[in-house]
Coordinates of C-alpha atoms in Angstrom, one line a residue:
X479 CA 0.0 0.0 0.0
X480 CA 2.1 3.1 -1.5
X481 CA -0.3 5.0 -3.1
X482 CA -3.9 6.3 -2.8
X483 CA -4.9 4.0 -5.5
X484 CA -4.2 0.8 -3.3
X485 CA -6.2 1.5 -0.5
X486 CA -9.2 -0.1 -2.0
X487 CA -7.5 -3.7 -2.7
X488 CA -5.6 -3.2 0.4
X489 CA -8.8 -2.9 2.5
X490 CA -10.4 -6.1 0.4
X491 CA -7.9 -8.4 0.6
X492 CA -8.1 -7.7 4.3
X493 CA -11.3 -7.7 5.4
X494 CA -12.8 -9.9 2.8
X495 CA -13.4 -12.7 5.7
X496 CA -15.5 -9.8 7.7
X497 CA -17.9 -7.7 5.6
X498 CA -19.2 -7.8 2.1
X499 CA -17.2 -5.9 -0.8
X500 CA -19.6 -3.0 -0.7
X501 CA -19.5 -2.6 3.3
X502 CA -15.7 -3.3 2.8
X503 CA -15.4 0.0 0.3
X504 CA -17.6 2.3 2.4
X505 CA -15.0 1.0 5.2
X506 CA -12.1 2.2 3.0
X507 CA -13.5 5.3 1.7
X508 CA -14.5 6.4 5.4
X509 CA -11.2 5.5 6.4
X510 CA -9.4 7.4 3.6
X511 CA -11.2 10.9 4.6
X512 CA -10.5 10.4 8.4
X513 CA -6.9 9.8 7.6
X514 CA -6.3 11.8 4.5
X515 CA -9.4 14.0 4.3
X516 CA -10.2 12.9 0.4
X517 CA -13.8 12.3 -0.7
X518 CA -14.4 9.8 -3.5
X519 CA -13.8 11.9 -6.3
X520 CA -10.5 13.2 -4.7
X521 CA -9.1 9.8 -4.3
X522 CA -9.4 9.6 -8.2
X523 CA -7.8 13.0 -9.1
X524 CA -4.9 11.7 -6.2
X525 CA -4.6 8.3 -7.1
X526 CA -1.1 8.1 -7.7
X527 CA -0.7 10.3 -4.5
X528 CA 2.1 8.2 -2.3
X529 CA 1.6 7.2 1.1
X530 CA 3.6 8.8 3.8
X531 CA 4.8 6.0 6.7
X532 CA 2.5 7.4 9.1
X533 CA -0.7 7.3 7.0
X534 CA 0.4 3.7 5.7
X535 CA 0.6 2.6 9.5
X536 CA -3.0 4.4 10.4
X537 CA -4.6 2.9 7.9
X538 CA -3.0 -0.5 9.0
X539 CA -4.0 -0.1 12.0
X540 CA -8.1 0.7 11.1
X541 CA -8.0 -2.7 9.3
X542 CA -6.7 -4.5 12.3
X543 CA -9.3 -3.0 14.3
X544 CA -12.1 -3.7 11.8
X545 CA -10.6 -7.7 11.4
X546 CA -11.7 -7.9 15.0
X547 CA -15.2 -6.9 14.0
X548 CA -15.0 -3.5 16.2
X549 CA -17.1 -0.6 14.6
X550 CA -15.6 1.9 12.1
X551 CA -17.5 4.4 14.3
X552 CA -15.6 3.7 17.2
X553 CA -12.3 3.1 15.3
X554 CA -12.8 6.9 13.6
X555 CA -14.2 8.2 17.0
X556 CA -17.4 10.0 15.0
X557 CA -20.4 8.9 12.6
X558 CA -22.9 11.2 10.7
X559 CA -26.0 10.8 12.0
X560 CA -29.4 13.3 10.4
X561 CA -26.6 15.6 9.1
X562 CA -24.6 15.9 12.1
X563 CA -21.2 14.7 13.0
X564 CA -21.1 13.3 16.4
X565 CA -17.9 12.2 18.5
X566 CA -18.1 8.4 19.9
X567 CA -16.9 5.9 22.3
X568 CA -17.5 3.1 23.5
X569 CA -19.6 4.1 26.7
X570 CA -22.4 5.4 24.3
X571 CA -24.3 3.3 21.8
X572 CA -23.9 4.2 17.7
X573 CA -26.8 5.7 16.3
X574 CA -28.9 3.8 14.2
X575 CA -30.9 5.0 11.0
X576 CA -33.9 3.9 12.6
X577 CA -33.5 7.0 15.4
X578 CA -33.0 9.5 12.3
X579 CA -37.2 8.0 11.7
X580 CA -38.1 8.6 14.8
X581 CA -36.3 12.5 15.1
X582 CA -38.2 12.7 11.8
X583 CA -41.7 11.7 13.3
X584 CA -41.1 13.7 16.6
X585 CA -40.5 16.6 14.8
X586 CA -44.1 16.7 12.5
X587 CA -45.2 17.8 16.1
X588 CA -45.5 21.4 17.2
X589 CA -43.9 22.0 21.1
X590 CA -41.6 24.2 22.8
X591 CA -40.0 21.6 25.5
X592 CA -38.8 18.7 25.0
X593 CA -37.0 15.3 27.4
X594 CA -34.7 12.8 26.1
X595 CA -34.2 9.9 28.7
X596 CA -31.3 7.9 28.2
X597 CA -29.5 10.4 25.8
X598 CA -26.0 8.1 25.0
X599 CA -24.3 10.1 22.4
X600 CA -26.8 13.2 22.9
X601 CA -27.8 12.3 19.2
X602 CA -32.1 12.6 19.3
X603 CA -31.9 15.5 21.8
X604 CA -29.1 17.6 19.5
X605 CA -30.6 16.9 16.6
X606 CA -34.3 18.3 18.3
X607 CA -32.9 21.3 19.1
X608 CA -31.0 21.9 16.2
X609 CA -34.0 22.2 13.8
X610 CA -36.3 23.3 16.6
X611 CA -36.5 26.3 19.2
X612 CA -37.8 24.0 21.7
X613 CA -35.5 24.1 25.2
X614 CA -34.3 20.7 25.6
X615 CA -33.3 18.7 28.2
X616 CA -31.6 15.3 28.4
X617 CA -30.3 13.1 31.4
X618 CA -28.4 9.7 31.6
X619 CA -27.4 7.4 34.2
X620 CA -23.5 7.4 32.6
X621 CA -21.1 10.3 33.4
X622 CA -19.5 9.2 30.3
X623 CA -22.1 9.5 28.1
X624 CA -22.8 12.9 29.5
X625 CA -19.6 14.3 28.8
X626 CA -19.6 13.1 25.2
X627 CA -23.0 14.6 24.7
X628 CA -22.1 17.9 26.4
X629 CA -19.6 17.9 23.6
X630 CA -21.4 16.6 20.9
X631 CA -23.9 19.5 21.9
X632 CA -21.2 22.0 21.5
X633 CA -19.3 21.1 18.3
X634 CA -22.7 21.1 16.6
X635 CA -23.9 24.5 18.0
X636 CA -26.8 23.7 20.2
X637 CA -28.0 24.6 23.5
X638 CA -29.5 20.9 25.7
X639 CA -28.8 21.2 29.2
X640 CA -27.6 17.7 30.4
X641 CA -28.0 16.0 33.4
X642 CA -26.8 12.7 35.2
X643 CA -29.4 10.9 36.4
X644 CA -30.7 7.3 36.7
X645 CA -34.2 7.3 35.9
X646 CA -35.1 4.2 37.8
X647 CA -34.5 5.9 41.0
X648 CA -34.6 9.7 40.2
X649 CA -37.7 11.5 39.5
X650 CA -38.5 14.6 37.3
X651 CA -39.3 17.8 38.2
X652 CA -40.6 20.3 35.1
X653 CA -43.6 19.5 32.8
X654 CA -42.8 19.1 28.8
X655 CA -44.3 18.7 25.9
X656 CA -42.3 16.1 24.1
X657 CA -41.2 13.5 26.2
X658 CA -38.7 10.6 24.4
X659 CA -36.7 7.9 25.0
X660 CA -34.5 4.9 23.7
X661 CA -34.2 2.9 26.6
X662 CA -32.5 -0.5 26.8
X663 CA -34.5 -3.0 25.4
X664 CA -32.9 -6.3 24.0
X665 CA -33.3 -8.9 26.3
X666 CA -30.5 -10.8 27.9
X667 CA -31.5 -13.9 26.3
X668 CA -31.5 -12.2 23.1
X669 CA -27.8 -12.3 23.4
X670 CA -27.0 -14.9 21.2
X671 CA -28.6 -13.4 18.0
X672 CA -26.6 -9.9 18.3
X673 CA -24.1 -9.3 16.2
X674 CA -20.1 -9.8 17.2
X675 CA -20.0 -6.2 16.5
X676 CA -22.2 -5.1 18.7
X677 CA -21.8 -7.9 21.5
X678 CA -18.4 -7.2 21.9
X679 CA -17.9 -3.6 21.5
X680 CA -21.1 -1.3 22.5
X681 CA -22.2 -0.8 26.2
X682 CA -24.4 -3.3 27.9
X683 CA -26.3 -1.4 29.6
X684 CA -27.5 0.9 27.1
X685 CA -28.6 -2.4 25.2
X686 CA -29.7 -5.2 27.6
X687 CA -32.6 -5.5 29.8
X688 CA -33.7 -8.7 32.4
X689 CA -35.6 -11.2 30.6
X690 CA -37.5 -11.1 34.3
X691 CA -38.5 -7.3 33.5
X692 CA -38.3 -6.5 29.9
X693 CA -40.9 -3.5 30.2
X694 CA -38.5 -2.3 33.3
X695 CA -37.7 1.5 31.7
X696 CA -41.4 1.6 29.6
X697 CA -43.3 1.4 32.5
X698 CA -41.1 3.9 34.8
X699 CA -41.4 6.2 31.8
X700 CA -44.9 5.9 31.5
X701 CA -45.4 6.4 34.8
X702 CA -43.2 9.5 34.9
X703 CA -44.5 11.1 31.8
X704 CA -47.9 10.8 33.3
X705 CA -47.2 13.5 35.9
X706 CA -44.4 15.4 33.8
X707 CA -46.4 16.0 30.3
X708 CA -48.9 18.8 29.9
X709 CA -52.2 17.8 28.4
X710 CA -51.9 17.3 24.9
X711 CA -48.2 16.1 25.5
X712 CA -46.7 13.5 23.4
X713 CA -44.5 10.5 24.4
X714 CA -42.6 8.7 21.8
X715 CA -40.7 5.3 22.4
X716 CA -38.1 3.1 20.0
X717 CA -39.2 -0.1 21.1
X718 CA -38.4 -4.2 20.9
X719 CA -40.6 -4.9 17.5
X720 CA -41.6 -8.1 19.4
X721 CA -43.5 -5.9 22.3
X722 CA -45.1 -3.1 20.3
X723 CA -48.8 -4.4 21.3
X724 CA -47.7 -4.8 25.1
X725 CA -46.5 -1.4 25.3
X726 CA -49.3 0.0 23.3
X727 CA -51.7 -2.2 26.3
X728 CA -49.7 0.0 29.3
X729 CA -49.7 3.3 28.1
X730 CA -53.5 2.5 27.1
X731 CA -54.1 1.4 30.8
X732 CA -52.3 4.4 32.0
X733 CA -54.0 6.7 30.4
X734 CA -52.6 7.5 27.2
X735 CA -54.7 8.4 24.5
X736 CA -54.3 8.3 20.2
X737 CA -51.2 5.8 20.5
X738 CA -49.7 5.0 17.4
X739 CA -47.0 2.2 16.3
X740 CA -44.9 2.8 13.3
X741 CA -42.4 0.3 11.8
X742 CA -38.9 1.4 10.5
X743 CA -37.9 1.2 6.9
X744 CA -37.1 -2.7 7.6
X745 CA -40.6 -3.0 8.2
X746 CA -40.1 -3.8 11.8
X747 CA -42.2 -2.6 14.9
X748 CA -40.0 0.5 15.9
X749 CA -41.6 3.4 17.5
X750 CA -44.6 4.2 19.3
X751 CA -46.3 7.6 20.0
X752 CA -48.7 8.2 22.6
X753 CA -50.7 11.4 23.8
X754 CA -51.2 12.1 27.4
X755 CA -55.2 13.3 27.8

């Protein structure tokens, strides 16, 4: 690997055990503008470009990772996610394209507050307040994940005030009108259908929930949102497609009124929305 132009074959003849050629080339081509800032068309116009050392090693060194199945998100440190470049590690969960649906159905709503519970990466509550002028709030149990948010926040110019808190034992104090959450929702004994990827690199606590309680952080939300939403209030959820009807059944029995559940663009049970009477 001396040149610009090798990059490509150097990243398949590596990794061809590990993805598929076309995940393998989005791979190289993320790799190539972390490393050397060149888009596609750039790495034609600069394929006979050499290598330095250094850039030869780095770019090494992202295929070793990736042979051991860890995320290129976590390798580069960032991901785009709804426009947005956020910073990542592994005490915060990647953003998923099924999130961007959600932010995209949250925001057909009109309101002027808004919660994020669980936040991670700070991705659905950033991305609300930068194309909204709603003041928003987040919280998560991980000082971690707060500090990357707090960042995330910053580098893309919004305003969220953050706060650590574990839901399960903390409650809320203000009203809103938007309340939202991701919670952990793969059961334990899901475990064995996850992904090496995601096993083996991407917090378990943001993931995993008891087989014994797998409606633990729905029904303390619920139960929260039913004192902390004004009347007219929404409550949206990204949920385990194989409890959509469940949670539909407790928000119903709490109260809730007009709930919805949407499926993602793989056709899945995804995301429920509910209105608090």
């Amino acid at each position: 690997m001396e040149k610009v132009s090798d990059i490509i074959p150097f990243f398949k003849s590596n990794l061809n055990q590990i993805g598929d050629e076309k995940e393998i080339i989005s791979w190289a081509y993320l790799s190539i503008k972390h490393v050397l800032g060149f888009n596609r068309s750039e790495c034609i116009v600069y394929k006979d470009q050499k290598l330095s050392k250094s850039f030869q090693l780095e770019l090494q060194d992202i295929t070793q990772d990736l042979s051991k199945q860890m995320p290129i998100q976590y390798i580069l440190g960032h991901c785009r996610f709804y426009g947005l470049k956020f910073l990542l590690n592994h005490h915060v969960l990647i953003p998923r394209p099924e999130t961007e649906e959600l932010i995209e159905w949250i925001l057909k709503e009109s309101f002027s507050s808004v919660l994020d519970i669980g936040t991670g990466s700070g991705c659905i509550a950033i991305c609300l307040a930068k194309h909204t002028n709603a003041q928003v709030n987040a919280l998560d149990l991980s000082e971690e994940a707060i500090a990357l948010a707090s960042k995330n926040a910053q580098r893309n110019n919004v305003d969220v005030s953050f706060l650590i808190s574990d839901i399960l034992t903390t409650g809320l104090k203000e009203k809103y009108d938007v309340i939202v959450s991701n919670p952990p929702y793969v059961l334990e004994n899901e475990k064995q259908y996850i992904a090496a990827n995601v096993l083996d690199y991407e917090p378990h606590k943001a993931l995993f929930v008891s087989n014994m309680n797998p409606f633990l952080f729905y029904e303390r939300i619920i139960n929260l949102a039913s004192n902390h939403l004004y009347t007219g209030g929404c409550l949206f959820f990204e949920i385990n497609e194989r409890y959509g009807n469940q949670i539909m059944d407790l928000l119903y029995n709490k109260g809730f009124v007009d709930i919805e559940l949407k499926k993602d663009i793989n056709d899945k049970d995804r995301m429920i929305k509910a209105i608090w009477k």
